[in-house]
Coordinates of C-alpha atoms in Angstrom, one line a residue:
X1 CA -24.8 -12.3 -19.1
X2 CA -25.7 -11.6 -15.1
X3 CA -26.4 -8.3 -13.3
X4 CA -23.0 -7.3 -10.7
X5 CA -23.5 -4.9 -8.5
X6 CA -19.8 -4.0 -7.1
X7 CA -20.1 -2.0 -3.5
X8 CA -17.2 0.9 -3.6
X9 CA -15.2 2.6 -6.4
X10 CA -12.0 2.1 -4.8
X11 CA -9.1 0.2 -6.8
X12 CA -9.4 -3.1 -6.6
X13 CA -13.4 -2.9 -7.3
X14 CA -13.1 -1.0 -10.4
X15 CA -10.5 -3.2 -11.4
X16 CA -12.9 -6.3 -10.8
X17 CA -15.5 -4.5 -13.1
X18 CA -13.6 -3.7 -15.6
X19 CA -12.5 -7.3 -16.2
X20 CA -16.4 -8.7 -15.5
X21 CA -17.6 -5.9 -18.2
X22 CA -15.4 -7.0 -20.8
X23 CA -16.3 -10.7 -19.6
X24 CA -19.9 -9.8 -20.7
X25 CA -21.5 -8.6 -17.4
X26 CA -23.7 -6.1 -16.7
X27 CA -21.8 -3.9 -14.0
X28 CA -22.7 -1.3 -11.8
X29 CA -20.9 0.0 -9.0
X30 CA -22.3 1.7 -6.2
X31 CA -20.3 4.5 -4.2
X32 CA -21.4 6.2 -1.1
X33 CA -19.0 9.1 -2.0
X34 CA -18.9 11.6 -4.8
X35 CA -16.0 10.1 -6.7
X36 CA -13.8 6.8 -7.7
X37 CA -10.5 5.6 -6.3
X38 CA -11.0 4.7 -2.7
X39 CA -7.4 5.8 -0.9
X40 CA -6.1 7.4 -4.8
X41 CA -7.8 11.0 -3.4
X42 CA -6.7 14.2 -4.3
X43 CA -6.4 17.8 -2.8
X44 CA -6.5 21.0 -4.5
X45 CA -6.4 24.3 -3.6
X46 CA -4.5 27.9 -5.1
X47 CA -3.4 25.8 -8.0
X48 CA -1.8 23.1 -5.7
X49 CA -2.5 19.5 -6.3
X50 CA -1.7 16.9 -3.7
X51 CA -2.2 12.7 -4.2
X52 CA -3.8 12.3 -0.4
X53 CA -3.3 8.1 -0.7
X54 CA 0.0 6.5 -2.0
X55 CA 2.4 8.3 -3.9
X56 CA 4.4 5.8 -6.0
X57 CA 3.4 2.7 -7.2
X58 CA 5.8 -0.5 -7.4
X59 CA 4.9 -3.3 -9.2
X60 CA 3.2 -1.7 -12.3
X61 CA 2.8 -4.9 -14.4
X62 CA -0.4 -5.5 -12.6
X63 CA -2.1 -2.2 -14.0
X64 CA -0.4 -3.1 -17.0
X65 CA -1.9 -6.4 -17.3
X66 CA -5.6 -5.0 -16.3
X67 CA -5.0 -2.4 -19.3
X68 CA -4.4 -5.5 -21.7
X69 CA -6.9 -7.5 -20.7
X70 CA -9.6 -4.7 -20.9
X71 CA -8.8 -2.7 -24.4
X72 CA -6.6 -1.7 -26.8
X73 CA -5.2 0.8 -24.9
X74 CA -1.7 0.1 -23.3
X75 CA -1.4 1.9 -19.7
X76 CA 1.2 4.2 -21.2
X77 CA -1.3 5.4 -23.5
X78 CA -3.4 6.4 -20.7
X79 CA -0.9 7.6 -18.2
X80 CA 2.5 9.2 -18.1
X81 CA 4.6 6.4 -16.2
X82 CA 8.0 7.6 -15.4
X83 CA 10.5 5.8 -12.9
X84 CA 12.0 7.8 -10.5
X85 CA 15.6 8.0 -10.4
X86 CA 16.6 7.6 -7.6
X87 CA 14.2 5.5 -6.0
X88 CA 15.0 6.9 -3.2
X89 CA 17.0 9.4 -0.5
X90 CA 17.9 8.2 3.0
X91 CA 18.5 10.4 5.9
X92 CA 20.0 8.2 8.9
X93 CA 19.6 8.5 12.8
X94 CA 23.5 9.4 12.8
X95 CA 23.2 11.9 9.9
X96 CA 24.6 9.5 6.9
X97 CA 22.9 9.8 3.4
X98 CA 22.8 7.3 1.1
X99 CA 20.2 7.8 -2.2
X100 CA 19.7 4.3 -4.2
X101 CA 19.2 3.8 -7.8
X102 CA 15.6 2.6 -8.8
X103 CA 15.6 -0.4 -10.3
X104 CA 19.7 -1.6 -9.6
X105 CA 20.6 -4.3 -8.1
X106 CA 24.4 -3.4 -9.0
X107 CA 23.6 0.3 -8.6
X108 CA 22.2 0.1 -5.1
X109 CA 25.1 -2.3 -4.2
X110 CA 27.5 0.4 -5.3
X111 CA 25.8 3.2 -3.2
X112 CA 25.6 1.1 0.4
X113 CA 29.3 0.5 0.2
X114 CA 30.2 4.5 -1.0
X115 CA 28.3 5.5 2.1
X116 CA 28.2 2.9 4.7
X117 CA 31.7 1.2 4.4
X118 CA 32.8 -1.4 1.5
X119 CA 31.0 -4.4 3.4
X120 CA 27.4 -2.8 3.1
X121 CA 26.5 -3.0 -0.4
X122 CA 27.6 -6.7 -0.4
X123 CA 25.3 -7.5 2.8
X124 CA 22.3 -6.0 1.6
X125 CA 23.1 -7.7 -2.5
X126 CA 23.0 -11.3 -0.8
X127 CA 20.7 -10.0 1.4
X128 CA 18.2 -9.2 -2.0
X129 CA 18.8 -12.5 -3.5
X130 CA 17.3 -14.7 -0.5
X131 CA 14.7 -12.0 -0.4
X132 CA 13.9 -12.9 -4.3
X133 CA 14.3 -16.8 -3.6
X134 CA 11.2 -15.6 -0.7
X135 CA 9.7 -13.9 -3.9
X136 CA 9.2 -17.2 -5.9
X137 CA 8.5 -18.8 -3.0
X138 CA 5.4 -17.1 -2.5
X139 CA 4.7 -15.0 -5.5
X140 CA 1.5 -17.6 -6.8
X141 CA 0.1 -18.4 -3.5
X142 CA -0.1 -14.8 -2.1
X143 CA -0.8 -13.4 -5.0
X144 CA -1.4 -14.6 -7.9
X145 CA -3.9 -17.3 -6.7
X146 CA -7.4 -17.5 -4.8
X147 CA -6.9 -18.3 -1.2
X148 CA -6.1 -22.2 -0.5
X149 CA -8.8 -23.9 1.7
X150 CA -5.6 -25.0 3.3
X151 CA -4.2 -21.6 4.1
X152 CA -3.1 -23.3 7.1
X153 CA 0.0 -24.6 5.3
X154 CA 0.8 -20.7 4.6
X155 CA 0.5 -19.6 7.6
X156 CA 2.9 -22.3 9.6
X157 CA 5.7 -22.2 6.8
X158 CA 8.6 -19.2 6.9
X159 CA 9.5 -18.8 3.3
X160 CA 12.6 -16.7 3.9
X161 CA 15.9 -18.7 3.8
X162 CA 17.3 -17.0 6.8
X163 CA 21.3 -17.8 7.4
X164 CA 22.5 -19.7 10.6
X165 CA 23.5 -17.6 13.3
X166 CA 24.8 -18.4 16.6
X167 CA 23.5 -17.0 19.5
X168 CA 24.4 -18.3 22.9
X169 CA 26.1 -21.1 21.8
X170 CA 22.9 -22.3 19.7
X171 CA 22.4 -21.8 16.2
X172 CA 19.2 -19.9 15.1
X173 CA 17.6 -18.4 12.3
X174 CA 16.1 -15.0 12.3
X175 CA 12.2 -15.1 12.4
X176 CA 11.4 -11.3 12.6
X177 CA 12.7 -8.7 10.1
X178 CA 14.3 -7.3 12.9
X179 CA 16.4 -10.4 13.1
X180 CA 17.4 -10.6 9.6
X181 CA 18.4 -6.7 9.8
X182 CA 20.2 -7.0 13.3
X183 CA 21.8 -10.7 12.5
X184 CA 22.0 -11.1 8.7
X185 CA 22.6 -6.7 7.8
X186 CA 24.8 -6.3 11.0
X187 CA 24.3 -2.4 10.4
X188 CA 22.2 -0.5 11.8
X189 CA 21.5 2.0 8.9
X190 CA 21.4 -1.1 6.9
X191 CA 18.9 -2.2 9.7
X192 CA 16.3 1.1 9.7
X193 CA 16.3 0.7 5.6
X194 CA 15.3 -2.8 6.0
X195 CA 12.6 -1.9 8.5
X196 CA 10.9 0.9 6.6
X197 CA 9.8 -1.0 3.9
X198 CA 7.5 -2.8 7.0
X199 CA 6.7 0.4 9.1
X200 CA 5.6 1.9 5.8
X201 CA 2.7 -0.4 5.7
X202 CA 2.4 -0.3 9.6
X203 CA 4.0 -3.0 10.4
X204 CA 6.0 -3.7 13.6
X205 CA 9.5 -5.0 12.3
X206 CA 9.6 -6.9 15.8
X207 CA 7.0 -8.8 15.1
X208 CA 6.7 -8.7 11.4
X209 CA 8.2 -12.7 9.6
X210 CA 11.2 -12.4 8.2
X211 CA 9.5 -13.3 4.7
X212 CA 8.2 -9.4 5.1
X213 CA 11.2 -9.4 3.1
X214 CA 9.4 -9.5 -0.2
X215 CA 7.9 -5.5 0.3
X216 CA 11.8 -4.4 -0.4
X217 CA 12.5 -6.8 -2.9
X218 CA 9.6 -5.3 -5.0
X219 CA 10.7 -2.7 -4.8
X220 CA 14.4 -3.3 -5.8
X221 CA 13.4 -5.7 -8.6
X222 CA 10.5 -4.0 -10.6
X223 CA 11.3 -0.5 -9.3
X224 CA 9.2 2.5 -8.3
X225 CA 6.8 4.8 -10.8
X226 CA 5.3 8.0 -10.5
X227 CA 2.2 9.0 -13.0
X228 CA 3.4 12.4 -14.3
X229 CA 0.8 14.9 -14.9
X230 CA -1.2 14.9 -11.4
X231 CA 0.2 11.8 -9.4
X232 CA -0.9 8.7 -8.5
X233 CA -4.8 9.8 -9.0
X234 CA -4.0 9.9 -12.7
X235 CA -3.8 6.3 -12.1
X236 CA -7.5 5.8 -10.9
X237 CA -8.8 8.3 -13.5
X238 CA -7.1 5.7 -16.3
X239 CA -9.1 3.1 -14.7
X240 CA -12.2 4.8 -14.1
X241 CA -12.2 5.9 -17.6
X242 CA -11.6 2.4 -18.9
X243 CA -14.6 1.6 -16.9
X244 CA -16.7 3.7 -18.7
X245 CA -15.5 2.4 -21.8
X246 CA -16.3 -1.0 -20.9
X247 CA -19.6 0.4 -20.2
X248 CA -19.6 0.2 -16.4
X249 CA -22.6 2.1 -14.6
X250 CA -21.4 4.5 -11.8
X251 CA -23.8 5.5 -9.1
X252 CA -22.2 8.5 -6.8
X253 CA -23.4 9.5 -3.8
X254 CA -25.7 6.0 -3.3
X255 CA -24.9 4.6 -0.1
X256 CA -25.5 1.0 -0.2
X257 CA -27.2 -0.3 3.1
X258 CA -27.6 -4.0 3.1
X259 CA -27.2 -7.1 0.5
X260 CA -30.5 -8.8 -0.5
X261 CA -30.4 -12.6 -0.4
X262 CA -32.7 -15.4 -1.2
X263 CA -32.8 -18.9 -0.5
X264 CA -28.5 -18.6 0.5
X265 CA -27.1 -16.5 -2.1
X266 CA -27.2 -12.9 -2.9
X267 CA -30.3 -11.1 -4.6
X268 CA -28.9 -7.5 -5.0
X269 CA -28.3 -5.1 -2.6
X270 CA -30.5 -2.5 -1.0
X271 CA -29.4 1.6 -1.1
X272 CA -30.2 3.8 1.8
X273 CA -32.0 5.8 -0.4
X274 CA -34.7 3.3 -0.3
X275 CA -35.3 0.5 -3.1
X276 CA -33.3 -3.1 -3.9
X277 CA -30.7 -3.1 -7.4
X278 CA -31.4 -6.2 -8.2
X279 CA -28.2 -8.5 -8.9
X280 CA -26.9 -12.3 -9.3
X281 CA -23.5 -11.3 -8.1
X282 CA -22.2 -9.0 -5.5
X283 CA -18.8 -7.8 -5.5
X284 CA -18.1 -5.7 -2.1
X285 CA -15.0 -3.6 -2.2
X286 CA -15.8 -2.3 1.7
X287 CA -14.0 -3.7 5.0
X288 CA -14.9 -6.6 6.6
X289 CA -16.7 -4.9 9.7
X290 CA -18.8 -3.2 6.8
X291 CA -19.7 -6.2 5.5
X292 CA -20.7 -7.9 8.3
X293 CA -22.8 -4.9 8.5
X294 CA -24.3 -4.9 5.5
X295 CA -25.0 -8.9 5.9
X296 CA -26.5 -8.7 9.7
X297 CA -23.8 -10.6 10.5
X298 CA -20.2 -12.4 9.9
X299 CA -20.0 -13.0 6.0
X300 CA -16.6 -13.8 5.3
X301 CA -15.3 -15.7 8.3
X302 CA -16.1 -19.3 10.0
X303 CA -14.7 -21.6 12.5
X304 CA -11.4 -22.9 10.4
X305 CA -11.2 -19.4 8.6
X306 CA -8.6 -17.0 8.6
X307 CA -7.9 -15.2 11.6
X308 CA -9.4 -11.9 11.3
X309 CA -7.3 -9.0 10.5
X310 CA -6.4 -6.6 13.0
X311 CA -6.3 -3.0 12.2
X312 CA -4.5 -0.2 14.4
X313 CA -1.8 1.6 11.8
X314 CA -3.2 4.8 9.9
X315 CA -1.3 7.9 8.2
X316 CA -0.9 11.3 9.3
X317 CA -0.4 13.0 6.1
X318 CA 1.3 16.9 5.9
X319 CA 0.8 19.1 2.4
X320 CA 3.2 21.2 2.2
X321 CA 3.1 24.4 -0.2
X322 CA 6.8 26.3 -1.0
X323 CA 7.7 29.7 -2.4
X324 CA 10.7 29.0 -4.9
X325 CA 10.9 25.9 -7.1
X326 CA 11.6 22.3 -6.6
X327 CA 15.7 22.6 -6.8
X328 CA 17.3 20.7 -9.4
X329 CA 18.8 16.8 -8.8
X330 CA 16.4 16.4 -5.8
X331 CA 15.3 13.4 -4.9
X332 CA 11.2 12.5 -5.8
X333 CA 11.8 10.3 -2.0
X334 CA 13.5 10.9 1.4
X335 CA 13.4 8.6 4.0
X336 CA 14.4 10.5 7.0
X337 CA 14.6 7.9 9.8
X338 CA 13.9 8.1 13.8
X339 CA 16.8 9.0 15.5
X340 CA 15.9 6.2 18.3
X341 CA 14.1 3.1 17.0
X342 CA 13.1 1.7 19.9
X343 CA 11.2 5.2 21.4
X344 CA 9.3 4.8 17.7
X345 CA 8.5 1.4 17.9
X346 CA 7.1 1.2 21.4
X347 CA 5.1 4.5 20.7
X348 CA 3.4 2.7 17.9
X349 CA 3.0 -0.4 18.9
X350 CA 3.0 -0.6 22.2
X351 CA 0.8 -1.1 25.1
X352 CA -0.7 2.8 24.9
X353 CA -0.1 3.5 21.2
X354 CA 1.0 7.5 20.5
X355 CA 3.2 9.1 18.5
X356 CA 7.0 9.9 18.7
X357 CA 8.1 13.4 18.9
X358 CA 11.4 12.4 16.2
X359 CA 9.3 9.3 13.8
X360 CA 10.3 8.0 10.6
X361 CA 8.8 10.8 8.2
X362 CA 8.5 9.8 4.3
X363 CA 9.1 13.4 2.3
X364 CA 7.9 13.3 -1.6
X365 CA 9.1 16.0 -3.9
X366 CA 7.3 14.8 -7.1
X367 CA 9.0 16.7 -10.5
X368 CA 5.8 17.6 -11.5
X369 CA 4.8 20.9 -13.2
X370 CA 0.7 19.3 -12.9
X371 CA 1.0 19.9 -9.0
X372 CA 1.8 23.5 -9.1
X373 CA 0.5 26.7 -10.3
X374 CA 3.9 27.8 -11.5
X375 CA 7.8 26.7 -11.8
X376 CA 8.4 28.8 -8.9
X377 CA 6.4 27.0 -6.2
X378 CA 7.2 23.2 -5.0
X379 CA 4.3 21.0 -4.0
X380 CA 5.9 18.5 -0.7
X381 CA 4.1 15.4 0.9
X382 CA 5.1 14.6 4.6
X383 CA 4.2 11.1 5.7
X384 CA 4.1 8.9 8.8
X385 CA 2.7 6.2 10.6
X386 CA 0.7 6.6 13.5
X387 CA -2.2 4.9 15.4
X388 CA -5.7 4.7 14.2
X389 CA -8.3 6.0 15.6
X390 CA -9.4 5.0 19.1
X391 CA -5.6 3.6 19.2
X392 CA -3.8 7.3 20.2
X393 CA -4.4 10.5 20.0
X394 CA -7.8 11.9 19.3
X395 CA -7.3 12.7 16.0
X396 CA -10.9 14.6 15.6
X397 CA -8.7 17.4 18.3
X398 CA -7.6 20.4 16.2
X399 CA -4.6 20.8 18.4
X400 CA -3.7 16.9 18.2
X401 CA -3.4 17.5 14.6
X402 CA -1.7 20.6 14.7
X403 CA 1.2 19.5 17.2
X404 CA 1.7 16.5 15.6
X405 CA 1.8 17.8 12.0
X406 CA 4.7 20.2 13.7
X407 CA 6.8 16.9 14.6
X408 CA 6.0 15.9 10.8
X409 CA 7.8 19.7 9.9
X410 CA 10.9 19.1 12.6
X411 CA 11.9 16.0 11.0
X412 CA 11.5 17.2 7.4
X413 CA 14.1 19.9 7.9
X414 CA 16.7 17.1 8.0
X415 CA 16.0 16.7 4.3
X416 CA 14.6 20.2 3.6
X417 CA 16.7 22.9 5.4
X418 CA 15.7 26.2 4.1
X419 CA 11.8 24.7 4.6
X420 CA 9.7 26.9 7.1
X421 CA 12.1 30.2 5.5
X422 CA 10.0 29.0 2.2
X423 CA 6.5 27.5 3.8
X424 CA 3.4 29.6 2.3
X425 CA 0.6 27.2 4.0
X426 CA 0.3 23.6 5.0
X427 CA -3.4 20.9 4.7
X428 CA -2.7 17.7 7.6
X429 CA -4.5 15.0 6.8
X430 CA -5.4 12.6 9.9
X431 CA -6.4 9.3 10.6
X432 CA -9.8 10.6 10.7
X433 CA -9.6 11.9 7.1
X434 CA -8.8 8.1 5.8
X435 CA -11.7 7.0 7.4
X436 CA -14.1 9.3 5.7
X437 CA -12.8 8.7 2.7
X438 CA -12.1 4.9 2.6
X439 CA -15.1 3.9 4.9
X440 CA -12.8 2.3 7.2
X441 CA -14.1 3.2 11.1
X442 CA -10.7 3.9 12.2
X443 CA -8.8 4.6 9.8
X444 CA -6.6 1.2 9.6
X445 CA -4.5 1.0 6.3
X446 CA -4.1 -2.9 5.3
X447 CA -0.9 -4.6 5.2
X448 CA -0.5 -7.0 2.2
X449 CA -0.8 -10.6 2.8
X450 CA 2.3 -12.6 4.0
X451 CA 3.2 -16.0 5.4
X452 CA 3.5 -17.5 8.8
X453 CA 2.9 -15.2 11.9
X454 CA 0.5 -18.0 12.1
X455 CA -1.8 -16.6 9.4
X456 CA -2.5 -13.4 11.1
X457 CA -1.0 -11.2 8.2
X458 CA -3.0 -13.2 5.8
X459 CA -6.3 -11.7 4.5
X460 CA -9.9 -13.4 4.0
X461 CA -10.7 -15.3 0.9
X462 CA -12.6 -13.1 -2.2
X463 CA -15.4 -15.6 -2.0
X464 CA -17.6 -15.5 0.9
X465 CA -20.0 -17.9 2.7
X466 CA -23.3 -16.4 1.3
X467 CA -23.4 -17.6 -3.0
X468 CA -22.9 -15.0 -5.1
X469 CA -20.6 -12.7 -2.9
X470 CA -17.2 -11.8 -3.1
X471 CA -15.0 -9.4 -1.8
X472 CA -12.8 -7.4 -2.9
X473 CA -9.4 -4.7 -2.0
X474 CA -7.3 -3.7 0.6
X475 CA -9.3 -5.7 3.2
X476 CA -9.6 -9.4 1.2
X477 CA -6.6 -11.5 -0.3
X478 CA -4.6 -10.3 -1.1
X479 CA -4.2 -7.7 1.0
X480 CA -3.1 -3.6 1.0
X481 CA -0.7 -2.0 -1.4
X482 CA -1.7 -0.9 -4.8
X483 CA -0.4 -3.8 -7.1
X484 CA -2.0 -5.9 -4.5
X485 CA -5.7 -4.0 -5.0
X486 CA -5.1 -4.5 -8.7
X487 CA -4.4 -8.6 -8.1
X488 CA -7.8 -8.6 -5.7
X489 CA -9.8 -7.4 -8.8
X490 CA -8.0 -9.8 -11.0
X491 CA -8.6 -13.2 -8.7
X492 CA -12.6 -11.7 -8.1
X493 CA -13.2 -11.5 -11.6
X494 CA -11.7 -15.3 -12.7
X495 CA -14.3 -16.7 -10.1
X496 CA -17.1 -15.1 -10.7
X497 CA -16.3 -15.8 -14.6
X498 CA -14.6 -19.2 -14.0
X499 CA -16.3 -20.4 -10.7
X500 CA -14.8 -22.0 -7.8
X501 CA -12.3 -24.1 -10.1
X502 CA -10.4 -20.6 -11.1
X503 CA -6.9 -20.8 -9.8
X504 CA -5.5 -18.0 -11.1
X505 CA -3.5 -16.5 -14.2
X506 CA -1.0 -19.7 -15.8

């Protein structure tokens, strides 16, 4: 049995001790803040509750899995996990709406071709099954595995079986998602729901490899769930609580300031507050700038390591509070799209990153009586992508906020028309916000790992090279998302039981 001290109580690190506790270990986790659940935070106020982090969660065998493995407790007996129906509304540049069956192949191809023309639905259906061919592809090796040694091999193969197409009298294959959407969709509605799926994660369909393709597949294949009863913090309750169970140690509020070591490998890990919690593992749920901080220098990465990753994508965040109930058949998600793709595109990513006065603005209505004080009040999430800090606007500016949390409003009413008429207050949640409560300097969200791009979407291995230390999360393999924070915790916990031979779950 050996001492682990794990460095953050966000989701992927409680999910690593939970699996280590039952494994034998003594675990303690150390968290600067005053609660558990990293980006899974929560705002309250009047008898309003708001999930501030993600509000759906795809992929739900991973928590599912983590729930087995740890007790006799099935996730559903923790949790109220519903599947929202439809997965989702979309609200298009030139005004067509199209809402999608969760879960349906056959349903979804139904929809496209009742609102986008008979050819649609067919498009996008073959369209799914390369992206699912991309899925097995790449499934164990992004996900399901530690890193290769060789991740060079990932990061020079394309996985996606793009079609031929002819351009210029030379056949190509699309690279990009934006290729696949503007060669392979040839629509572009079809196009802007393609691309969503990437700017959701802040990713720049321009740029992003074709194989980005697996983010809507997910979601198409395993559908989309909602945790009934409070939102998607229910979730990291469950897993805190399962913690606790397993007899985890929490420590709030204790800043961890540097990781002892002796003679190459780690000792413990010193707290701000002065003394040393002595440890023969270390499991760091923080960002890699953090931990190079916490090390006095690089810890993960070495000449022939992955290419660090580069953060610049945050979330502006609007809660919304409305007089009169959530109406009846309403979808839980809108996606109201930009109404010029290339303005959005070049204000994020650009040169000078900023913000579109028109972006693509994510609008959850959960059907949840836990996020209101009564059935005649509706609870609303606004959501967008926008530059982290240092990367745009100064997000620490009170007016910044407030003018950009109006653009957030102006799209909205494309999906909500009677909104400001029934508006009682409004809580914006910037860039800034995400860093102080993820520990992130600017505010970056992570992107899930992927292949090729030449490795630059691809995330640092779990182990590190100081013995003893692994990382863990958002910011290590395999990258953001919440199944991919519950995979992190997973892969962390077979090497530190296993040792460097672990290769994953057979």
């Amino acid at each position: 049995m050996a001492r682990i001290a794990v460095i953050g109580a966000g989701m992927g690190a409680m999910a690593a001790a939970a699996r280590l506790a039952v494994a034998g270990h003594r675990v303690a986790v150390y968290e600067r803040t005053r609660t558990y659940g990293g980006a899974l935070g929560r705002f309250e106020r009047d008898g309003f509750s708001f999930d501030t982090g993600p509000g759906l969660l795809p992929l739900p065998a991973v928590w599912r899995d983590l729930f087995v493995k740890t007790g006799k407790e099935p996730l559903e007996a923790c949790v109220e996990l519903v599947q929202v129906d439809p997965s989702s509304r979309h609200v298009f540049a030139d005004g067509t709406e199209v809402s999608l069956p969760n879960a349906s192949r056959a349903g979804v191809v139904a929809s496209l071709d009742r609102a986008l023309g008979p050819a649609a639905g067919q498009r996008w259906g073959d369209f799914l099954v390369r992206a699912r061919e991309t899925w097995d592809r790449t499934r164990r090796p992004l996900l399901e595995e530690p890193l290769w040694p060789n991740w060079e091999v990932l990061a020079e193969r394309e996985p996606y079986p793009a079609v031929p197409h002819k351009r210029l009298l030379r056949t190509r294959r699309a690279g990009t998602l934006a290729e696949v959407g503007a060669w392979e969709l040839r629509d572009a509605r079809l196009a802007a729901l393609l691309e969503s799926h990437a700017l959701g994660y802040g990713l720049d369909p321009r740029t992003a490899p074709a194989n980005t393709a697996v983010l809507p597949y997910m979601e198409y294949a395993f559908g989309m769930w909602y945790v009934r009863g409070g939102g998607l913090r229910e979730l990291a309750r469950a897993v805190y609580e399962r913690c606790l169970a397993r007899r985890v140690e929490f420590h709030f509020g204790a800043e961890v300031a540097g990781i002892a070591e002796k003679d190459g490998r780690v000792a413990g890990v010193e707290l701000a507050g002065g003394g040393v919690a002595e440890a023969e593992f270390v499991v760091a749920g923080v960002a890699p700038g953090v931990l190079d901080r916490l090390c006095g220098g690089p810890a993960v990465r070495g000449d022939g390591e992955v290419p660090p990753q580069r953060g610049g994508a945050s979330r502006l965040t609007v809660l919304l509070t409305l007089r009169g109930g959530r109406p009846e058949g309403t979808a839980h998600r809108t996606v109201v799209h930009a109404e010029d793709r290339e303005t959005e595109l070049d204000s994020l990513f650009g040169a000078t990153p900023g913000m579109a006065a028109r972006p693509t603005v994510t609008v959850l209505r959960p059907d949840d009586p836990g996020l209101v004080p009564d059935a005649d009040h509706e609870a609303v999430t606004l959501t967008a992508v926008v530059p982290a800090l240092g990367a745009g606007p100064d997000w620490t500016a009170a007016d910044a906020s407030a003018r950009h949390a109006e653009y957030l409003v102006g799209v909205a009413e494309r999906a909500i028309p009677d909104l400001r008429d029934r508006l009682l207050w409004h809580e914006v949640r910037t860039p800034a916000d995400v860093a102080a409560g993820t520990g992130v300097a600017d505010g970056a969200v992570p992107v899930p790992a992927l292949a090729g791009a030449g490795g630059r979407l691809l995330h640092a291995a779990n182990g590190t090279r100081t013995g003893g230390l692994f990382t863990v999360g958002g910011w290590s393999h395999p990258g953001g998302g919440l199944p991919h924070a519950g995979m992190s915790g997973a892969l962390v916990a077979g090497l530190v039981v296993e040792g460097p031979e672990f290769r994953g779950s057979q």
